[in-house]
mmCIF file of C-alpha atoms in Angstrom:
data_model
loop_
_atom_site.group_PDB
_atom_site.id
_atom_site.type_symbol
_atom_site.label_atom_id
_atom_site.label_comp_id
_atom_site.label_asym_id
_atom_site.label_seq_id
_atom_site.Cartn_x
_atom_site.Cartn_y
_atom_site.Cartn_z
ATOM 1 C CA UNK W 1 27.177 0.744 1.594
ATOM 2 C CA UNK W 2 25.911 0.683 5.328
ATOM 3 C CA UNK W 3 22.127 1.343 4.005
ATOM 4 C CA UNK W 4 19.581 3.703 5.620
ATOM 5 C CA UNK W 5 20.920 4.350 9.027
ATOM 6 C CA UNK W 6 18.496 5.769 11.976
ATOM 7 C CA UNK W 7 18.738 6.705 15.513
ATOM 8 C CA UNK W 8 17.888 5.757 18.425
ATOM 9 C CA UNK W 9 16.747 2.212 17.386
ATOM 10 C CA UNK W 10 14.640 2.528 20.809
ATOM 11 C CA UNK W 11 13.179 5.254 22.456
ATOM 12 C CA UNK W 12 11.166 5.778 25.434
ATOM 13 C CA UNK W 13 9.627 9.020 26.901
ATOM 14 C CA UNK W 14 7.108 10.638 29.249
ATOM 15 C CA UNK W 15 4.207 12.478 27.646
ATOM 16 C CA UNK W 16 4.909 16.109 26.759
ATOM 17 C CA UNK W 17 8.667 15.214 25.923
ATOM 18 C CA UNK W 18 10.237 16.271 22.514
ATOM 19 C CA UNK W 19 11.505 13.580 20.444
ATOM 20 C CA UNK W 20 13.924 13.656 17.516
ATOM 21 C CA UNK W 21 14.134 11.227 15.453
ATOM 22 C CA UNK W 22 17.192 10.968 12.642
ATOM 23 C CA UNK W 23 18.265 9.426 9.453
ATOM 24 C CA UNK W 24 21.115 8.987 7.564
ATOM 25 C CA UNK W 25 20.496 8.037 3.682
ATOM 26 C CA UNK W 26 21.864 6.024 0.954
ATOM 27 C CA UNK W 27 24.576 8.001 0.214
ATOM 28 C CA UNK W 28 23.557 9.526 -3.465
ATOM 29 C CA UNK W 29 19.998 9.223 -2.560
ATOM 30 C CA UNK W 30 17.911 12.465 -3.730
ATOM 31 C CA UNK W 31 14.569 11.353 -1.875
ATOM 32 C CA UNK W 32 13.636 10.838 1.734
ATOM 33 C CA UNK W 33 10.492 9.691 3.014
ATOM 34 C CA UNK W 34 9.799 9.255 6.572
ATOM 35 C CA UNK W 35 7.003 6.561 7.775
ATOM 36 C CA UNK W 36 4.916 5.348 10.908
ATOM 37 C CA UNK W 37 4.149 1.799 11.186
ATOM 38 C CA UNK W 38 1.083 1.116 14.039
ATOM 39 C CA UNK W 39 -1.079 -2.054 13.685
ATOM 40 C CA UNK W 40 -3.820 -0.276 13.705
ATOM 41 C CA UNK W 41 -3.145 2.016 10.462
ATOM 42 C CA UNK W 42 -0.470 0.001 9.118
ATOM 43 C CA UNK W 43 2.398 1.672 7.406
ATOM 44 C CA UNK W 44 1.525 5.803 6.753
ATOM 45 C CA UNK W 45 3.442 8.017 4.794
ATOM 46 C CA UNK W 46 4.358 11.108 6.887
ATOM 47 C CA UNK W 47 6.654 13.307 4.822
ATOM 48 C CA UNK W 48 9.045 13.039 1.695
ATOM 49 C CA UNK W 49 11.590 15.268 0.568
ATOM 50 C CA UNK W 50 13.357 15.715 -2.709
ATOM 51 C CA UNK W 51 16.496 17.046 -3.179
ATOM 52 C CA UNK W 52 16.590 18.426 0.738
ATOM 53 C CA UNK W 53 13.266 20.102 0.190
ATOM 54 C CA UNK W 54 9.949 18.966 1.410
ATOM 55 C CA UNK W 55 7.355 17.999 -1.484
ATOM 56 C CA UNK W 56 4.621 16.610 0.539
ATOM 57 C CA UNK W 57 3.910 16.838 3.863
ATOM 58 C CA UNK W 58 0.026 15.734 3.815
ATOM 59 C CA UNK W 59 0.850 12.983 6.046
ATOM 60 C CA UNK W 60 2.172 14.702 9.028
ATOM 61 C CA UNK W 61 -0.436 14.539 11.577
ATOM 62 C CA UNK W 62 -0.667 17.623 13.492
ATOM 63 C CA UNK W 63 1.550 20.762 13.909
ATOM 64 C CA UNK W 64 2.995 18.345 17.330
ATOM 65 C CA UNK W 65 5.092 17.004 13.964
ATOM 66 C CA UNK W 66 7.740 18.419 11.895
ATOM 67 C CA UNK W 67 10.560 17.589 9.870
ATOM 68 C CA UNK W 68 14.055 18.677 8.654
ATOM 69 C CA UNK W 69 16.492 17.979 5.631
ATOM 70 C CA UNK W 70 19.200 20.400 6.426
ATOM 71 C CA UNK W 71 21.518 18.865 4.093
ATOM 72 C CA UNK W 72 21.783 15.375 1.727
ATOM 73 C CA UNK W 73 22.936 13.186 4.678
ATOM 74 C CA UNK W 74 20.362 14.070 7.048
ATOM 75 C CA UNK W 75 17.312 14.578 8.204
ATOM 76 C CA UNK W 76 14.834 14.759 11.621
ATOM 77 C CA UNK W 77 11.808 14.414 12.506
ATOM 78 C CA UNK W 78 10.545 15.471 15.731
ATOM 79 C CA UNK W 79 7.665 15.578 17.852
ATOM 80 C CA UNK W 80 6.936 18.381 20.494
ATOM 81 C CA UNK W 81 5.175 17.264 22.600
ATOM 82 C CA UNK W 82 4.544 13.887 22.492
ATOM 83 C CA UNK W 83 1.597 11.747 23.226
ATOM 84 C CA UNK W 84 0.704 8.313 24.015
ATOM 85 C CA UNK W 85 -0.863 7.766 20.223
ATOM 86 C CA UNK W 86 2.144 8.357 18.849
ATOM 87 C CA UNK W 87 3.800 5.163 19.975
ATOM 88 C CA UNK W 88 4.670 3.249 16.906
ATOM 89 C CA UNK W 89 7.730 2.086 14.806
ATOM 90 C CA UNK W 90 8.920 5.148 12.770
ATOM 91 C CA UNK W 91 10.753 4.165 9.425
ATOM 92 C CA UNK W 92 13.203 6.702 6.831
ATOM 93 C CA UNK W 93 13.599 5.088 3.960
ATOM 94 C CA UNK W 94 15.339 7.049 0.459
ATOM 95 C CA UNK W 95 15.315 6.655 -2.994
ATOM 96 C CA UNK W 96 18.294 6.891 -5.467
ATOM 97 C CA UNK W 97 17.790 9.655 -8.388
ATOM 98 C CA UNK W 98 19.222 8.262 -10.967
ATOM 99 C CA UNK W 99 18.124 4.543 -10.600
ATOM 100 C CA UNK W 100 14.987 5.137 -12.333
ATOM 101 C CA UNK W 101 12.868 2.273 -10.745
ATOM 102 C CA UNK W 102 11.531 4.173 -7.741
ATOM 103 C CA UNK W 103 12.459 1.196 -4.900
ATOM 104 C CA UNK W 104 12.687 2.557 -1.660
ATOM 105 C CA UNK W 105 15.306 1.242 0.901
ATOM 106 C CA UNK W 106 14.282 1.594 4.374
ATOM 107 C CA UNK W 107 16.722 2.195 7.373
ATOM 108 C CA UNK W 108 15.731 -0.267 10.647
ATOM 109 C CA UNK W 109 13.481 2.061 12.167
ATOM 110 C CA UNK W 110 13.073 3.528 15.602
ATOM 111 C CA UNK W 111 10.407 2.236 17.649
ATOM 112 C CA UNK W 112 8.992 4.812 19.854
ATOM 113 C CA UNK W 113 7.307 4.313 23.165
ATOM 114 C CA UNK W 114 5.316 7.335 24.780
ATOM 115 C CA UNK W 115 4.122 6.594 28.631
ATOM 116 C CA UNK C 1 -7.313 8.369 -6.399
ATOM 117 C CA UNK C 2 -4.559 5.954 -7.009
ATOM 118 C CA UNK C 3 -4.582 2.714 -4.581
ATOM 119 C CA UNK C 4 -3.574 -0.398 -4.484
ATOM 120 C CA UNK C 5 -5.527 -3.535 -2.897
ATOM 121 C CA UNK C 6 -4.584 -6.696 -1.163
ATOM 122 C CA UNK C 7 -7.069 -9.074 -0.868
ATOM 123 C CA UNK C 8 -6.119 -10.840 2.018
ATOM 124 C CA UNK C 9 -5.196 -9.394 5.494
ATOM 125 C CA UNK C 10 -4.300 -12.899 7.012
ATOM 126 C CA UNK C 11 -3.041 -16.129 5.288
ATOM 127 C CA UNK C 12 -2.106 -19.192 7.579
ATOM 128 C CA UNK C 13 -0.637 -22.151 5.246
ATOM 129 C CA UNK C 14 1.244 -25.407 6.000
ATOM 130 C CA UNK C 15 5.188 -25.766 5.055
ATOM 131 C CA UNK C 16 5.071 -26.932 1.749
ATOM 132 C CA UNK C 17 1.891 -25.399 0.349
ATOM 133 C CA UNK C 18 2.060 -23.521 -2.998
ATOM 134 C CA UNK C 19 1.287 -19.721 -2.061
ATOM 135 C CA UNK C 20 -0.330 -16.759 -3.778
ATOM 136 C CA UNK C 21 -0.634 -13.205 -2.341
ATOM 137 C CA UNK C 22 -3.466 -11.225 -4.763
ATOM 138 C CA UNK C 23 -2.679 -6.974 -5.421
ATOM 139 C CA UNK C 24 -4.664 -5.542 -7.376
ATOM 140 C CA UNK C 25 -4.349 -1.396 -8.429
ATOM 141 C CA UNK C 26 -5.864 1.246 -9.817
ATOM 142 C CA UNK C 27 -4.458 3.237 -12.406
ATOM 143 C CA UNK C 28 -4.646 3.745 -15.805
ATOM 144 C CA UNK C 29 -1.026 4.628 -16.900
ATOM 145 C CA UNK C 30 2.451 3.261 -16.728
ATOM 146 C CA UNK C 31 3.725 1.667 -13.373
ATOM 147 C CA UNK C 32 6.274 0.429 -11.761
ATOM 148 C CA UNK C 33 5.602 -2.151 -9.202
ATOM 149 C CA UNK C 34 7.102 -3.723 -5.806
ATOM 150 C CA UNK C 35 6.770 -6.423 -3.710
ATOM 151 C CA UNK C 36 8.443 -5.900 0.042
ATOM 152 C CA UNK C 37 8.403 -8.372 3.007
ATOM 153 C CA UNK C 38 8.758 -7.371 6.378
ATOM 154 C CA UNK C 39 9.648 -10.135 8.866
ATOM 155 C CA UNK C 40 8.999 -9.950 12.253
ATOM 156 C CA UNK C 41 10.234 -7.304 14.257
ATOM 157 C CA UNK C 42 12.615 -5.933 11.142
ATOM 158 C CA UNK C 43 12.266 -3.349 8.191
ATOM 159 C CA UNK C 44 10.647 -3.608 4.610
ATOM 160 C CA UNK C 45 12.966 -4.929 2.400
ATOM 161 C CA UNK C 46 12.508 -5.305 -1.402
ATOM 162 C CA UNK C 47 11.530 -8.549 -2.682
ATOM 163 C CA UNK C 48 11.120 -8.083 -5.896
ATOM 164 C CA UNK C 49 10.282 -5.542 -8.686
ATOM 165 C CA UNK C 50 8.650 -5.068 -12.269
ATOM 166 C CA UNK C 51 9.443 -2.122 -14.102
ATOM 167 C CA UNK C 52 8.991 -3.249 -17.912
ATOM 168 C CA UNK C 53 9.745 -6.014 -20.176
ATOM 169 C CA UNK C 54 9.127 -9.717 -18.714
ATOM 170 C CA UNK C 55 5.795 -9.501 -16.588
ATOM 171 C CA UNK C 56 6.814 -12.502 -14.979
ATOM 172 C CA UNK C 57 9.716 -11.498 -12.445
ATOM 173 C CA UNK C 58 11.771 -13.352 -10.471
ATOM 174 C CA UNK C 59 12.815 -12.304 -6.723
ATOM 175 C CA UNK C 60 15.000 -13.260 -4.428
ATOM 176 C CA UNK C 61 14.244 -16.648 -2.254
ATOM 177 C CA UNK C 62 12.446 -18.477 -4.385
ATOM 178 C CA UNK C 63 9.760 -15.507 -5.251
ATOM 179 C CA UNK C 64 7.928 -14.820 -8.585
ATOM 180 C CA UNK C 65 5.308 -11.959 -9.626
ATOM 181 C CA UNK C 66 3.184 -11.778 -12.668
ATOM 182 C CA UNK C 67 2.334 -8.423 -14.267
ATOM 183 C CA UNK C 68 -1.082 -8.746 -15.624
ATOM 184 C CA UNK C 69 -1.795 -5.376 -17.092
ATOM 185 C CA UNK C 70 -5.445 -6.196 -18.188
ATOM 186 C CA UNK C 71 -5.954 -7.224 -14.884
ATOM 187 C CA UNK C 72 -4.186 -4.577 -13.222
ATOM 188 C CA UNK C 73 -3.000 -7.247 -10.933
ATOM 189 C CA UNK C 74 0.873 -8.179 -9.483
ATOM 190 C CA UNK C 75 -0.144 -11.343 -7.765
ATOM 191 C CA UNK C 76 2.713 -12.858 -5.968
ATOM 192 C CA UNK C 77 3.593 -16.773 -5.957
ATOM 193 C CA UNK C 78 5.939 -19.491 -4.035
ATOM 194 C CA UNK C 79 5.356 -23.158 -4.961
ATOM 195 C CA UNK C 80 6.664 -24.391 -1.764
ATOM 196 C CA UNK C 81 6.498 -21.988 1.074
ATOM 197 C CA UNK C 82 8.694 -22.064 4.206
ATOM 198 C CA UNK C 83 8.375 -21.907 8.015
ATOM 199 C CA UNK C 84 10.776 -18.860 7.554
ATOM 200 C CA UNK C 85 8.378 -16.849 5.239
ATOM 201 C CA UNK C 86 6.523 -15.905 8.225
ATOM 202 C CA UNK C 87 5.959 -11.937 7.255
ATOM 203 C CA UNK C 88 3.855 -9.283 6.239
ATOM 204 C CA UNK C 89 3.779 -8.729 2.838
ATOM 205 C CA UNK C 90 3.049 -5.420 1.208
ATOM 206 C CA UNK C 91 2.548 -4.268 -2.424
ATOM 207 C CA UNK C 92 3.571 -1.260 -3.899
ATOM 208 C CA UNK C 93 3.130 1.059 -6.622
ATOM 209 C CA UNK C 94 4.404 4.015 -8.698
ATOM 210 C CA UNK C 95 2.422 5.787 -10.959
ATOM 211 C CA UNK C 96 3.463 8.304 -13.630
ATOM 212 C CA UNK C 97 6.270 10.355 -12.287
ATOM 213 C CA UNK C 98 5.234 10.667 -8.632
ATOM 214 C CA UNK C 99 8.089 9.918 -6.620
ATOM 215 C CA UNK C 100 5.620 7.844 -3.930
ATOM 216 C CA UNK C 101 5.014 4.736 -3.611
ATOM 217 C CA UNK C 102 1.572 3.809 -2.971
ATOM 218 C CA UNK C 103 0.580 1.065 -0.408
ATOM 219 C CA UNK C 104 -1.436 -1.778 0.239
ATOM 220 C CA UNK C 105 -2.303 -2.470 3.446
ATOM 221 C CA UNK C 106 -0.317 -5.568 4.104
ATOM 222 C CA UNK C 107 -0.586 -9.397 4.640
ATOM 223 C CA UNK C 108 0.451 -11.275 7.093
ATOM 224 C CA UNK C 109 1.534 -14.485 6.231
ATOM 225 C CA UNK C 110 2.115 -17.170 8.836
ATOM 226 C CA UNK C 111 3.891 -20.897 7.773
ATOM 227 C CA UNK C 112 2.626 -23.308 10.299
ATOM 228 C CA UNK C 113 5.720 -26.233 10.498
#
């Protein structure tokens, strides 16, 4: 299995940009949860989704963020428009149904870097 | 509100030095519980887990956690640490039938050679 898989690994972009952000899960995996990572506020959950739908979506941090499971094997979140705070490492990770045990697996992340 | 505590933000230790990260959490019920290292520059992976049975579990590269449900604790331990464990260690924890995972806030670890 090739794991969580995200893209872009990097991305860099002016201030009032949009930015996507995507990930490919586990294949099998029912639950996505999408992350930031800043070293000031350490790792925040933003959104999960179960079964393509989004349970909880407390995390987000302002209407600038939102965030799509259109089908099993993917999802996006995006950012419109973008601001210099929101430079951090951003992190999908899913869940498998069935496996009863709840680990997460996270994909490599995409760090993003707003000027 | 459920949450789960790490004691230590920062641990510097020599190669060779026994090791023990402290989490402590709060909640009353079943749990399942995780251990994840992050080294530098890379993503969380899973160290280790306890679910049920054994509450002294074994991970991969020499790691070992003990359940300690009086306690509510899920300490983890290396007897002889590495200049490769260099991470940031975070604990974990599901409660009841919530399908998140709640967080401490990390430690660092650094292995001086």
């Amino acid at each position: 299995d090739a794991g969580v898989i995200q893209s872009p690994r990097h991305e860099v972009t002016e201030m009032g940009q949009e930015v996507t952000l995507r990930c490919k899960p586990i294949s099998g995996h029912n639950s996505l949860f999408w992350y930031r990572q800043t070293m000031m506020r350490g790792l925040e959950l933003l959104i999960y989704f179960n079964n393509n739908v989004p349970i909880d979506d407390s995390g987000m941090p302002e209407d600038r963020f939102s965030a799509k499971m259109p089908n099993a094997s993917f999802s996006t979140l995006k950012i419109q428009p973008s601001e210099p705070r929101d430079s951090a490492v951003y992190f999908c990770a899913s869940r498998g149904g069935t496996s009863g045990t709840y680990e997460q697996y996270f994909g490599p992340g995409t760090r993003l870097t707003v000027t | 509100a459920q949450s789960v505590s790490q004691h230590n933000h920062h641990v510097i230790l020599s190669e060779a030095a026994s090791l023990e990260l402290g989490c402590n959490y709060s909640y009353g019920g079943t749990v399942n519980l995780f251990w994840y290292v992050q080294y530098p520059g890379q993503h969380l992976q899973l160290l280790l887990k306890y679910f049920s049975g054994d509450p002294l579990v074994k991970g991969i590269k020499g790691f070992e956690a003990e359940f300690i449900k009086s306690k509510f604790s899920f300490n983890l331990r290396k007897p002889s640490v590495q200049w490769s464990d260099t991470a940031e260690y975070f604990c974990a924890v599901n409660a009841g039938s919530n399908y998140q995972l709640i967080w401490g806030a990390g430690t660092k670890l650094i292995i001086k050679p």
